[in-house]
Short mmCIF file of C-alpha atoms in Angstrom, two decimals:
data_model
loop_
_atom_site.label_atom_id
_atom_site.label_comp_id
_atom_site.label_asym_id
_atom_site.label_seq_id
_atom_site.Cartn_x
_atom_site.Cartn_y
_atom_site.Cartn_z
CA UNK M 1 40.78 71.73 124.47
CA UNK M 2 40.02 68.91 121.86
CA UNK M 3 40.73 65.44 122.18
CA UNK M 4 41.62 62.95 119.47
CA UNK M 5 40.86 59.32 119.64
CA UNK M 6 43.40 57.10 118.05
CA UNK M 7 41.61 55.26 114.76
CA UNK M 8 42.45 51.49 115.10
CA UNK M 9 42.59 49.53 111.55
CA UNK M 10 39.68 47.31 111.09
CA UNK M 11 40.53 43.46 110.49
CA UNK M 12 40.23 42.40 107.08
CA UNK M 13 37.25 40.25 106.29
CA UNK M 14 37.64 36.74 105.27
CA UNK M 15 36.34 35.10 102.10
CA UNK M 16 33.46 33.06 102.93
CA UNK M 17 33.94 30.73 99.95
CA UNK M 18 37.43 29.69 101.41
CA UNK M 19 35.64 28.85 104.58
CA UNK M 20 33.17 26.67 102.95
CA UNK M 21 35.67 24.74 101.00
CA UNK M 22 37.78 23.97 103.97
CA UNK M 23 34.85 22.61 105.80
CA UNK M 24 33.67 20.68 102.74
CA UNK M 25 36.94 18.86 102.65
CA UNK M 26 37.14 18.01 106.15
CA UNK M 27 33.81 16.44 105.99
CA UNK M 28 34.72 14.37 103.00
CA UNK M 29 38.06 13.37 104.75
CA UNK M 30 36.11 12.20 107.81
CA UNK M 31 33.58 10.37 105.73
CA UNK M 32 36.10 8.35 103.90
CA UNK M 33 37.97 7.64 106.81
CA UNK M 34 35.02 5.66 108.44
CA UNK M 35 34.33 3.64 105.17
CA UNK M 36 35.73 -0.09 105.39
CA UNK M 37 38.22 -0.91 102.47
CA UNK M 38 38.70 -4.38 100.81
CA UNK M 39 41.56 -6.50 101.95
CA UNK M 40 42.70 -7.14 98.35
CA UNK M 41 44.76 -5.12 96.38
CA UNK M 42 42.55 -3.13 93.77
CA UNK M 43 45.50 -3.10 91.35
CA UNK M 44 46.31 -6.99 91.53
CA UNK M 45 44.84 -9.18 88.61
CA UNK M 46 41.91 -11.36 89.80
CA UNK M 47 42.67 -14.79 90.77
CA UNK M 48 41.53 -17.96 88.47
CA UNK M 49 38.62 -19.84 90.08
CA UNK M 50 39.23 -23.74 89.15
CA UNK M 51 36.23 -26.04 89.28
CA UNK M 52 36.53 -29.94 89.74
CA UNK M 53 35.19 -32.32 87.29
CA UNK M 54 35.02 -35.76 87.70
CA UNK M 55 34.56 -38.26 84.85
CA UNK M 56 32.17 -41.13 84.87
CA UNK M 57 32.66 -44.46 82.88
CA UNK M 58 30.72 -45.02 79.70
CA UNK M 59 27.71 -47.38 80.03
CA UNK M 60 28.07 -50.56 78.54
CA UNK M 61 25.89 -51.10 75.31
CA UNK M 62 22.81 -53.16 75.58
CA UNK M 63 23.01 -56.49 73.78
CA UNK M 64 21.41 -56.66 70.25
CA UNK M 65 17.99 -58.40 69.75
CA UNK M 66 18.31 -61.24 67.59
CA UNK M 67 15.04 -61.87 65.13
CA UNK M 68 14.00 -65.00 64.96
CA UNK M 69 15.00 -66.84 61.90
CA UNK M 70 12.01 -67.41 59.18
CA UNK M 71 11.88 -70.35 57.00
CA UNK M 72 12.96 -69.61 53.71
CA UNK M 73 10.20 -69.88 51.04
CA UNK M 74 11.12 -70.78 47.44
CA UNK M 75 9.79 -68.48 44.83
CA UNK M 76 8.49 -69.77 41.84
CA UNK M 77 10.50 -69.33 38.96
CA UNK M 78 9.40 -66.71 36.42
CA UNK M 79 8.50 -68.11 33.27
CA UNK M 80 10.80 -66.85 30.47
CA UNK M 81 8.73 -65.22 27.78
CA UNK M 82 9.56 -66.69 24.33
CA UNK M 83 11.36 -64.73 21.94
CA UNK M 84 9.13 -63.21 19.28
CA UNK M 85 9.61 -64.53 15.77
CA UNK M 86 11.32 -62.47 13.34
CA UNK M 87 8.17 -62.19 11.24
CA UNK M 88 6.51 -60.61 14.31
CA UNK M 89 9.14 -57.99 14.77
CA UNK M 90 7.85 -54.29 14.10
CA UNK M 91 9.63 -52.32 11.60
CA UNK M 92 11.92 -49.46 12.55
CA UNK M 93 10.00 -46.04 13.00
CA UNK M 94 11.67 -42.91 11.73
CA UNK M 95 10.56 -39.83 13.78
CA UNK M 96 12.09 -37.17 11.89
CA UNK M 97 11.56 -36.73 8.02
CA UNK M 98 14.62 -37.74 5.91
CA UNK M 99 16.88 -35.34 4.37
CA UNK M 100 16.39 -36.45 0.81
CA UNK M 101 12.90 -36.17 -0.49
CA UNK M 102 11.24 -37.45 -3.58
CA UNK M 103 9.97 -34.43 -5.79
CA UNK M 104 9.13 -36.83 -8.58
CA UNK M 105 5.59 -36.01 -9.97
CA UNK M 106 3.55 -39.18 -10.01
CA UNK M 107 1.73 -40.30 -13.25
CA UNK M 108 -1.96 -39.48 -13.92
CA UNK M 109 -2.19 -37.34 -10.88
CA UNK M 110 -4.79 -34.60 -10.42
CA UNK M 111 -3.23 -32.87 -7.55
CA UNK M 112 -0.41 -30.01 -8.07
CA UNK M 113 1.88 -28.52 -5.66
CA UNK M 114 4.26 -25.63 -5.34
CA UNK M 115 7.29 -27.75 -5.54
CA UNK M 116 6.48 -29.74 -8.73
CA UNK M 117 4.83 -26.99 -10.70
CA UNK M 118 6.37 -25.09 -13.39
CA UNK M 119 5.90 -24.03 -16.95
CA UNK M 120 8.29 -24.24 -20.04
CA UNK M 121 7.85 -20.97 -21.37
CA UNK M 122 6.78 -17.90 -18.76
CA UNK M 123 3.90 -15.65 -20.00
CA UNK M 124 2.03 -12.68 -18.30
CA UNK M 125 -1.18 -11.36 -18.92
CA UNK M 126 -1.04 -7.52 -17.76
CA UNK M 127 -3.94 -6.03 -16.53
CA UNK M 128 -6.56 -5.43 -13.70
CA UNK M 129 -9.73 -7.57 -12.75
CA UNK M 130 -13.00 -6.26 -13.74
CA UNK M 131 -15.65 -4.79 -11.56
CA UNK M 132 -18.50 -6.78 -10.35
CA UNK M 133 -21.97 -6.43 -11.98
CA UNK M 134 -24.13 -3.63 -10.60
CA UNK M 135 -27.08 -4.64 -8.75
CA UNK M 136 -29.47 -2.94 -11.02
CA UNK M 137 -28.44 -5.25 -13.94
CA UNK M 138 -29.26 -8.45 -11.55
CA UNK M 139 -32.61 -7.03 -10.56
CA UNK M 140 -33.50 -6.42 -14.39
CA UNK M 141 -32.33 -9.65 -15.20
CA UNK M 142 -34.76 -11.13 -12.49
CA UNK M 143 -37.50 -9.23 -13.64
CA UNK M 144 -37.03 -10.79 -17.17
CA UNK M 145 -36.92 -14.31 -15.98
CA UNK M 146 -40.15 -13.81 -13.87
CA UNK M 147 -41.95 -12.34 -16.73
CA UNK M 148 -40.99 -15.37 -19.15
CA UNK M 149 -42.26 -17.77 -16.53
CA UNK M 150 -46.00 -19.07 -17.17
CA UNK M 151 -48.56 -17.98 -14.71
CA UNK M 152 -49.35 -20.65 -12.32
CA UNK M 153 -52.77 -20.52 -10.29
CA UNK M 154 -52.49 -21.51 -6.82
CA UNK M 155 -55.18 -22.04 -4.15
CA UNK M 156 -54.22 -19.78 -1.58
CA UNK M 157 -55.12 -16.74 0.11
CA UNK M 158 -54.53 -13.27 -1.48
CA UNK M 159 -51.80 -11.60 0.34
CA UNK M 160 -52.78 -8.79 2.52
CA UNK M 161 -50.39 -5.55 2.45
CA UNK M 162 -49.79 -4.24 5.80
CA UNK M 163 -49.57 -0.47 5.77
CA UNK M 164 -46.23 0.91 6.58
CA UNK M 165 -45.93 2.75 9.92
CA UNK M 166 -45.27 6.39 9.63
CA UNK M 167 -43.84 8.94 11.86
CA UNK M 168 -46.32 10.74 13.94
CA UNK M 169 -45.29 14.27 12.17
CA UNK M 170 -46.38 12.96 8.78
CA UNK M 171 -49.36 11.31 10.10
CA UNK M 172 -50.32 14.88 11.68
CA UNK M 173 -49.35 16.38 8.50
CA UNK M 174 -51.69 13.94 6.41
CA UNK M 175 -54.54 14.75 8.91
CA UNK M 176 -54.25 18.58 8.68
CA UNK M 177 -54.43 18.39 5.05
CA UNK M 178 -57.40 16.12 4.70
CA UNK M 179 -59.03 18.41 7.11
CA UNK M 180 -58.25 21.32 5.05
CA UNK M 181 -59.56 19.87 1.80
CA UNK M 182 -62.98 18.80 3.30
CA UNK M 183 -65.84 21.41 3.48
CA UNK M 184 -66.57 22.58 6.94
CA UNK M 185 -70.24 24.11 7.62
CA UNK M 186 -69.36 27.75 8.97
CA UNK M 187 -70.82 28.64 12.44
CA UNK M 188 -74.36 30.39 12.02
CA UNK M 189 -74.47 34.07 12.49
CA UNK M 190 -70.70 34.37 11.46
CA UNK M 191 -69.36 35.56 8.13
CA UNK M 192 -67.48 33.15 6.04
CA UNK M 193 -63.91 33.32 6.89
CA UNK M 194 -61.29 32.57 4.17
CA UNK M 195 -60.07 29.33 4.90
CA UNK M 196 -56.25 29.13 4.36
CA UNK M 197 -55.03 25.44 3.55
CA UNK M 198 -51.44 24.54 4.19
CA UNK M 199 -48.99 24.44 1.09
CA UNK M 200 -48.70 20.90 -0.41
CA UNK M 201 -44.97 20.64 0.03
CA UNK M 202 -44.70 22.53 3.44
CA UNK M 203 -42.10 21.39 5.99
CA UNK M 204 -43.04 20.07 9.39
CA UNK M 205 -41.45 23.05 10.98
CA UNK M 206 -43.78 25.56 9.05
CA UNK M 207 -46.94 23.73 9.88
CA UNK M 208 -45.76 23.59 13.57
CA UNK M 209 -45.42 27.36 13.21
CA UNK M 210 -48.48 27.91 11.41
CA UNK M 211 -50.53 26.08 14.27
CA UNK M 212 -51.34 23.08 11.80
CA UNK M 213 -49.65 20.57 13.95
CA UNK M 214 -48.92 19.95 17.53
CA UNK M 215 -45.50 19.66 19.17
CA UNK M 216 -46.03 16.13 20.38
CA UNK M 217 -44.18 14.43 17.34
CA UNK M 218 -41.19 16.86 17.61
CA UNK M 219 -40.83 15.90 21.57
CA UNK M 220 -40.75 12.36 20.17
CA UNK M 221 -38.10 13.10 17.46
CA UNK M 222 -35.85 14.97 19.98
CA UNK M 223 -35.92 11.94 22.31
CA UNK M 224 -35.01 9.78 19.61
CA UNK M 225 -31.92 12.07 18.65
CA UNK M 226 -30.60 11.78 22.15
CA UNK M 227 -30.67 8.10 22.23
CA UNK M 228 -27.48 6.21 20.97
CA UNK M 229 -27.94 4.24 17.80
CA UNK M 230 -28.41 0.43 18.33
CA UNK M 231 -28.71 -2.60 16.42
CA UNK M 232 -29.22 -2.03 12.68
CA UNK M 233 -28.64 1.78 13.08
CA UNK M 234 -24.94 1.16 13.68
CA UNK M 235 -24.66 -0.75 10.34
CA UNK M 236 -26.65 1.94 8.50
CA UNK M 237 -24.38 4.55 9.72
CA UNK M 238 -21.30 2.70 8.25
CA UNK M 239 -19.52 4.05 5.01
CA UNK M 240 -20.47 2.32 1.88
CA UNK M 241 -17.63 -0.01 0.74
CA UNK M 242 -14.99 1.48 -1.55
CA UNK M 243 -13.80 -0.17 -4.78
CA UNK M 244 -10.64 -2.28 -4.13
CA UNK M 245 -7.65 -2.87 -6.03
CA UNK M 246 -9.28 -6.35 -7.39
CA UNK M 247 -12.44 -4.60 -8.69
CA UNK M 248 -10.76 -1.84 -10.96
CA UNK M 249 -12.18 -1.48 -14.65
CA UNK M 250 -9.96 -2.64 -17.01
CA UNK M 251 -8.38 -5.75 -18.75
CA UNK M 252 -8.41 -9.00 -16.82
CA UNK M 253 -4.84 -9.92 -15.78
CA UNK M 254 -2.33 -9.32 -13.03
CA UNK M 255 -0.94 -5.82 -12.07
CA UNK M 256 2.55 -7.17 -11.75
CA UNK M 257 5.28 -5.32 -13.91
CA UNK M 258 7.63 -7.90 -15.47
CA UNK M 259 9.36 -6.53 -18.32
CA UNK M 260 11.62 -9.54 -18.83
CA UNK M 261 8.61 -12.06 -19.51
CA UNK M 262 6.59 -12.21 -22.71
CA UNK M 263 3.33 -10.78 -22.72
CA UNK M 264 0.27 -13.30 -23.34
CA UNK M 265 -3.13 -14.05 -22.94
CA UNK M 266 -2.65 -16.05 -19.40
CA UNK M 267 -0.20 -16.03 -16.62
CA UNK M 268 2.52 -18.67 -16.32
CA UNK M 269 5.26 -17.73 -14.10
CA UNK M 270 8.21 -19.60 -12.34
CA UNK M 271 9.48 -16.54 -10.49
CA UNK M 272 9.78 -16.24 -6.63
CA UNK M 273 7.23 -13.49 -6.21
CA UNK M 274 4.57 -15.75 -7.93
CA UNK M 275 5.63 -18.84 -6.17
CA UNK M 276 5.60 -17.22 -2.66
CA UNK M 277 2.68 -15.01 -3.74
CA UNK M 278 0.68 -14.58 -0.10
CA UNK M 279 4.32 -14.01 1.58
CA UNK M 280 5.25 -11.15 -0.69
CA UNK M 281 1.92 -9.79 -0.58
CA UNK M 282 1.74 -9.68 3.23
CA UNK M 283 5.00 -7.61 3.42
CA UNK M 284 4.20 -5.60 0.44
CA UNK M 285 0.57 -4.40 1.74
CA UNK M 286 2.28 -3.59 5.20
CA UNK M 287 4.97 -1.53 3.63
CA UNK M 288 2.57 0.34 1.42
CA UNK M 289 0.50 1.43 4.32
CA UNK M 290 3.25 2.53 6.34
CA UNK M 291 4.50 4.71 3.29
CA UNK M 292 1.06 6.18 2.47
CA UNK M 293 0.98 7.20 6.36
CA UNK M 294 4.37 8.67 6.45
CA UNK M 295 3.65 10.51 3.21
CA UNK M 296 0.52 12.12 4.40
CA UNK M 297 2.29 13.44 7.69
CA UNK M 298 5.51 14.47 6.35
CA UNK M 299 5.56 15.36 2.68
CA UNK M 300 4.59 18.67 1.33
CA UNK M 301 3.89 19.79 -2.43
CA UNK M 302 7.53 20.98 -2.88
CA UNK M 303 9.00 17.60 -1.83
CA UNK M 304 6.64 15.77 -4.30
CA UNK M 305 7.61 18.30 -7.30
CA UNK M 306 11.34 17.74 -6.51
CA UNK M 307 10.83 13.90 -7.04
CA UNK M 308 12.02 13.27 -10.57
CA UNK M 309 12.99 9.77 -10.59
CA UNK M 310 12.17 6.41 -9.00
CA UNK M 311 13.23 5.45 -5.63
CA UNK M 312 14.67 1.96 -5.19
CA UNK M 313 15.35 0.18 -1.71
CA UNK M 314 16.73 -3.15 -1.16
CA UNK M 315 15.93 -4.69 2.30
CA UNK M 316 17.60 -7.94 3.75
CA UNK M 317 15.53 -10.06 5.93
CA UNK M 318 16.73 -13.38 7.90
CA UNK M 319 14.75 -16.77 8.00
CA UNK M 320 13.06 -15.86 11.20
CA UNK M 321 11.64 -12.69 9.27
CA UNK M 322 13.53 -10.09 10.97
CA UNK M 323 15.01 -7.01 9.11
CA UNK M 324 18.62 -6.83 8.95
CA UNK M 325 19.52 -4.17 6.38
CA UNK M 326 18.20 -1.58 4.06
CA UNK M 327 20.22 -0.26 1.17
CA UNK M 328 19.19 2.84 -1.31
CA UNK M 329 19.99 1.74 -4.88
CA UNK M 330 18.48 4.60 -6.85
CA UNK M 331 17.27 7.86 -5.30
CA UNK M 332 14.46 10.14 -6.54
CA UNK M 333 15.81 13.67 -6.38
CA UNK M 334 13.78 14.79 -3.19
CA UNK M 335 15.25 13.60 0.06
CA UNK M 336 11.74 13.46 1.86
CA UNK M 337 10.56 10.99 -0.57
CA UNK M 338 13.46 8.65 -0.05
CA UNK M 339 13.08 9.04 3.76
CA UNK M 340 9.42 8.15 3.46
CA UNK M 341 10.26 4.87 1.58
CA UNK M 342 13.16 4.10 4.12
CA UNK M 343 10.80 4.65 7.10
CA UNK M 344 8.31 2.29 5.57
CA UNK M 345 10.68 -0.45 5.10
CA UNK M 346 11.99 -0.15 8.61
CA UNK M 347 8.37 -0.43 10.20
CA UNK M 348 6.69 -2.89 7.59
CA UNK M 349 9.59 -5.04 6.10
CA UNK M 350 9.13 -8.11 8.43
CA UNK M 351 7.31 -11.19 8.70
CA UNK M 352 6.31 -13.74 11.38
CA UNK M 353 6.37 -16.77 9.04
CA UNK M 354 8.46 -16.35 6.30
CA UNK M 355 9.10 -19.43 3.66
CA UNK M 356 12.49 -21.04 4.30
CA UNK M 357 12.95 -21.63 0.39
CA UNK M 358 12.60 -17.94 -0.46
CA UNK M 359 16.21 -17.27 0.97
CA UNK M 360 19.22 -16.69 -1.50
CA UNK M 361 22.58 -18.16 -1.49
CA UNK M 362 23.72 -15.84 1.17
CA UNK M 363 21.06 -17.30 3.55
CA UNK M 364 18.91 -14.07 3.42
CA UNK M 365 15.76 -13.12 1.74
CA UNK M 366 16.10 -10.20 -0.35
CA UNK M 367 12.96 -7.73 -1.36
CA UNK M 368 13.43 -4.72 -3.91
CA UNK M 369 10.83 -1.85 -3.26
CA UNK M 370 10.62 0.52 -5.92
CA UNK M 371 8.34 3.83 -5.29
CA UNK M 372 7.17 6.49 -7.42
CA UNK M 373 5.04 9.63 -6.41
CA UNK M 374 3.42 11.99 -9.13
CA UNK M 375 1.02 15.08 -8.58
CA UNK M 376 -1.64 15.36 -11.13
CA UNK M 377 -3.04 18.78 -12.14
CA UNK M 378 -6.18 19.93 -14.00
CA UNK M 379 -7.87 23.29 -14.73
CA UNK M 380 -8.51 24.04 -11.07
CA UNK M 381 -4.98 23.26 -9.87
CA UNK M 382 -3.68 20.33 -7.78
CA UNK M 383 -6.35 17.53 -8.11
CA UNK M 384 -4.35 14.33 -6.67
CA UNK M 385 -1.12 12.83 -5.64
CA UNK M 386 -0.68 9.22 -6.77
CA UNK M 387 2.08 6.88 -5.07
CA UNK M 388 2.99 3.67 -6.77
CA UNK M 389 4.94 0.65 -5.05
CA UNK M 390 6.32 -2.18 -6.99
CA UNK M 391 7.80 -5.08 -4.92
CA UNK M 392 10.02 -7.76 -5.92
CA UNK M 393 11.58 -10.96 -4.44
CA UNK M 394 15.33 -11.54 -5.58
#
């Protein structure tokens, strides 16, 4: 017979987290219950604390210290300066020059100025200055004058000529030539060897290669080549001076082109360009330099050939010397040639110290720049390109 035991249901297990939270809340409540609480209400605003202040009376001011009265001392009366007599008074001095100046020329004077110099009839001598005489003619003239002088006897020592120093290569070449020309006795027991003398116009390199010279002089020359030039060597390396505009051959005169003035043997002008020649020359040379530089950088042969006429530009400068405007009056037919003169005027048409008398009625100084460029050919082709610049002051 089998027995069956009844199966009892197991009790459900409690969650440990809930037990832990229960005991934690219990401990916190007990802890907070034993803490002392303040008597005042936490929500009530704090009371104002009043401080008592006691006002003290102001101290009485100290009595003022009275200084002892000093006896009055009578000052001596200053003597009045006597008024100067009317004859001793200085005349009034004028600091600034007067507006009206006396331009009258004094009689029997030997001094002239630009203000009072004028000519009744203007003439111009067209040409260029002659070149200076060559140095050879001067030396020949000196020799002639020395020959014409009578010989004079002087009781002095005869001048001794000091030999000029020669380079070591030439010295060794002379020694080798002298040794070759002098007869040498052959050694006994040896046949006469054919002596081969160096050539008369042989170069030092050939003599070194044939063994006639040693290489000591060449080493010194190499050292001298590596050393930089100093002193007079720098002057010797400078290029020779070239002929300027004032040393060109031709008839003596002025290179200015003035078609409205009668030609003559001498130049007498009243024009602005002649009166203010240094000012015009400064501006003209500066513009011409910039014109040459721009033409060499930008122009081609096609641009030069395309220029059929003269280009004219008017430049307007104020009294301070600043450029205020440029106007093209005539064109050459080549845009590049016209642009070259415009660029040159923009960079060179100015001056730091222009004369105030050179201004026109509108208060500006007017310059006229007229440029022409031509190409010259010969049998071989293009020979040169010549640029002309004429400058006038209106």
